[in-house]
CSV table of C-alpha atoms in Angstrom, one decimal:
chain,number,residue,atom,x,y,z
A,1,MET,CA,32.4,63.7,81.0
A,2,ARG,CA,30.7,66.8,82.4
A,3,SER,CA,27.2,65.5,81.7
A,4,SER,CA,28.1,62.2,83.3
A,5,ILE,CA,29.1,64.0,86.5
A,6,CYS,CA,25.7,65.8,86.7
A,7,SER,CA,23.8,62.7,85.6
A,8,ALA,CA,25.5,60.7,88.3
A,9,LEU,CA,24.8,63.4,90.9
A,10,ARG,CA,21.2,63.7,89.9
A,11,GLU,CA,20.8,59.9,90.2
A,12,ALA,CA,22.7,59.7,93.5
A,13,ALA,CA,21.3,62.9,95.2
A,14,PRO,CA,18.2,64.2,93.4
A,15,GLN,CA,17.4,66.5,96.2
A,16,TYR,CA,20.9,68.2,96.2
A,17,PRO,CA,19.9,71.9,96.4
A,18,ASN,CA,22.5,73.2,93.9
A,19,ILE,CA,22.4,70.5,91.3
A,20,ASP,CA,20.9,72.9,88.6
A,21,GLU,CA,23.5,75.5,89.4
A,22,LEU,CA,26.3,73.0,89.0
A,23,GLY,CA,24.8,71.9,85.7
A,24,ARG,CA,24.6,75.5,84.4
A,25,ARG,CA,28.3,76.0,85.4
A,26,LEU,CA,29.1,73.0,83.3
A,27,GLY,CA,27.1,74.3,80.4
A,28,GLU,CA,24.0,72.2,80.8
A,29,THR,CA,20.4,73.2,81.2
A,30,SER,CA,17.9,71.1,83.1
A,31,PRO,CA,14.2,70.6,82.6
A,32,ARG,CA,13.7,72.7,85.7
A,33,ASP,CA,15.7,75.6,84.1
A,34,GLN,CA,13.3,75.4,81.1
A,35,THR,CA,10.3,75.5,83.4
A,36,VAL,CA,11.6,78.5,85.3
A,37,ASN,CA,12.4,80.3,82.0
A,38,ASP,CA,8.8,79.6,80.8
A,39,ALA,CA,7.4,80.9,84.1
A,40,GLY,CA,9.5,84.0,83.8
A,41,GLY,CA,8.2,84.6,80.3
A,42,SER,CA,4.6,84.1,81.4
A,43,ARG,CA,5.2,86.6,84.3
A,44,GLN,CA,6.8,89.2,82.0
A,45,SER,CA,3.8,89.0,79.6
A,46,GLY,CA,1.3,89.5,82.4
A,47,GLN,CA,0.2,85.9,82.6
A,48,THR,CA,0.7,85.6,86.3
A,49,ALA,CA,-1.6,82.6,86.9
A,50,SER,CA,0.3,80.6,84.3
A,51,ALA,CA,3.6,81.8,85.8
A,52,VAL,CA,2.6,80.6,89.3
A,53,GLN,CA,1.7,77.2,88.0
A,54,GLU,CA,5.0,76.9,86.2
A,55,TYR,CA,6.9,78.0,89.3
A,56,GLN,CA,5.0,75.5,91.4
A,57,ARG,CA,5.9,72.8,88.9
A,58,ALA,CA,9.6,73.8,89.0
A,59,ILE,CA,9.7,73.8,92.8
A,60,ASP,CA,7.5,70.7,93.3
A,61,GLY,CA,9.1,69.6,96.6
A,62,LYS,CA,12.7,70.3,95.5
A,63,PRO,CA,14.9,72.8,97.3
A,64,ALA,CA,14.5,76.2,95.7
A,65,THR,CA,17.1,78.9,95.5
A,66,PRO,CA,16.3,82.3,97.1
A,67,GLU,CA,16.1,83.8,93.6
A,68,LEU,CA,13.5,81.2,92.5
A,69,THR,CA,11.5,81.6,95.7
A,70,LEU,CA,11.5,85.4,95.2
A,71,GLU,CA,10.3,85.0,91.5
A,72,TYR,CA,7.6,82.7,92.7
A,73,TYR,CA,6.3,85.0,95.4
A,74,GLN,CA,6.4,88.0,93.1
A,75,ALA,CA,4.2,86.1,90.6
A,76,LEU,CA,2.0,84.9,93.4
A,77,ALA,CA,1.5,88.5,94.7
A,78,ALA,CA,0.5,89.7,91.2
A,79,THR,CA,-2.1,86.9,90.8
A,80,PRO,CA,-5.8,87.2,91.7
A,81,PRO,CA,-6.5,85.9,95.2
A,82,ARG,CA,-8.4,82.8,94.1
A,83,LEU,CA,-5.2,81.4,92.7
A,84,GLY,CA,-3.1,82.2,95.7
A,85,SER,CA,-3.7,79.0,97.5
A,86,GLY,CA,-0.3,77.5,96.5
A,87,ALA,CA,1.7,79.9,98.6
A,88,SER,CA,2.9,77.2,101.0
A,89,ARG,CA,4.6,75.2,98.2
A,90,ALA,CA,7.8,77.3,98.2
């Protein structure tokens, strides 16, 4: 039943800003969660350019939480300037 609630919400309101948080509270993970986890791992291992790309893919026009936005900008700040052109995406 839980997954059907989230599935129905994702279908009815894909831009709902807290859909991933609701899923986590119900014990689910989303593809976006996995992308954010991958980005965090890349950032932790010093691969900031890869992390920025992963964060951009996770955000991709969807509402971002303040925490996700902060992680993205921290990775962006640690990236060489030539890759910093995506700053307006978050």
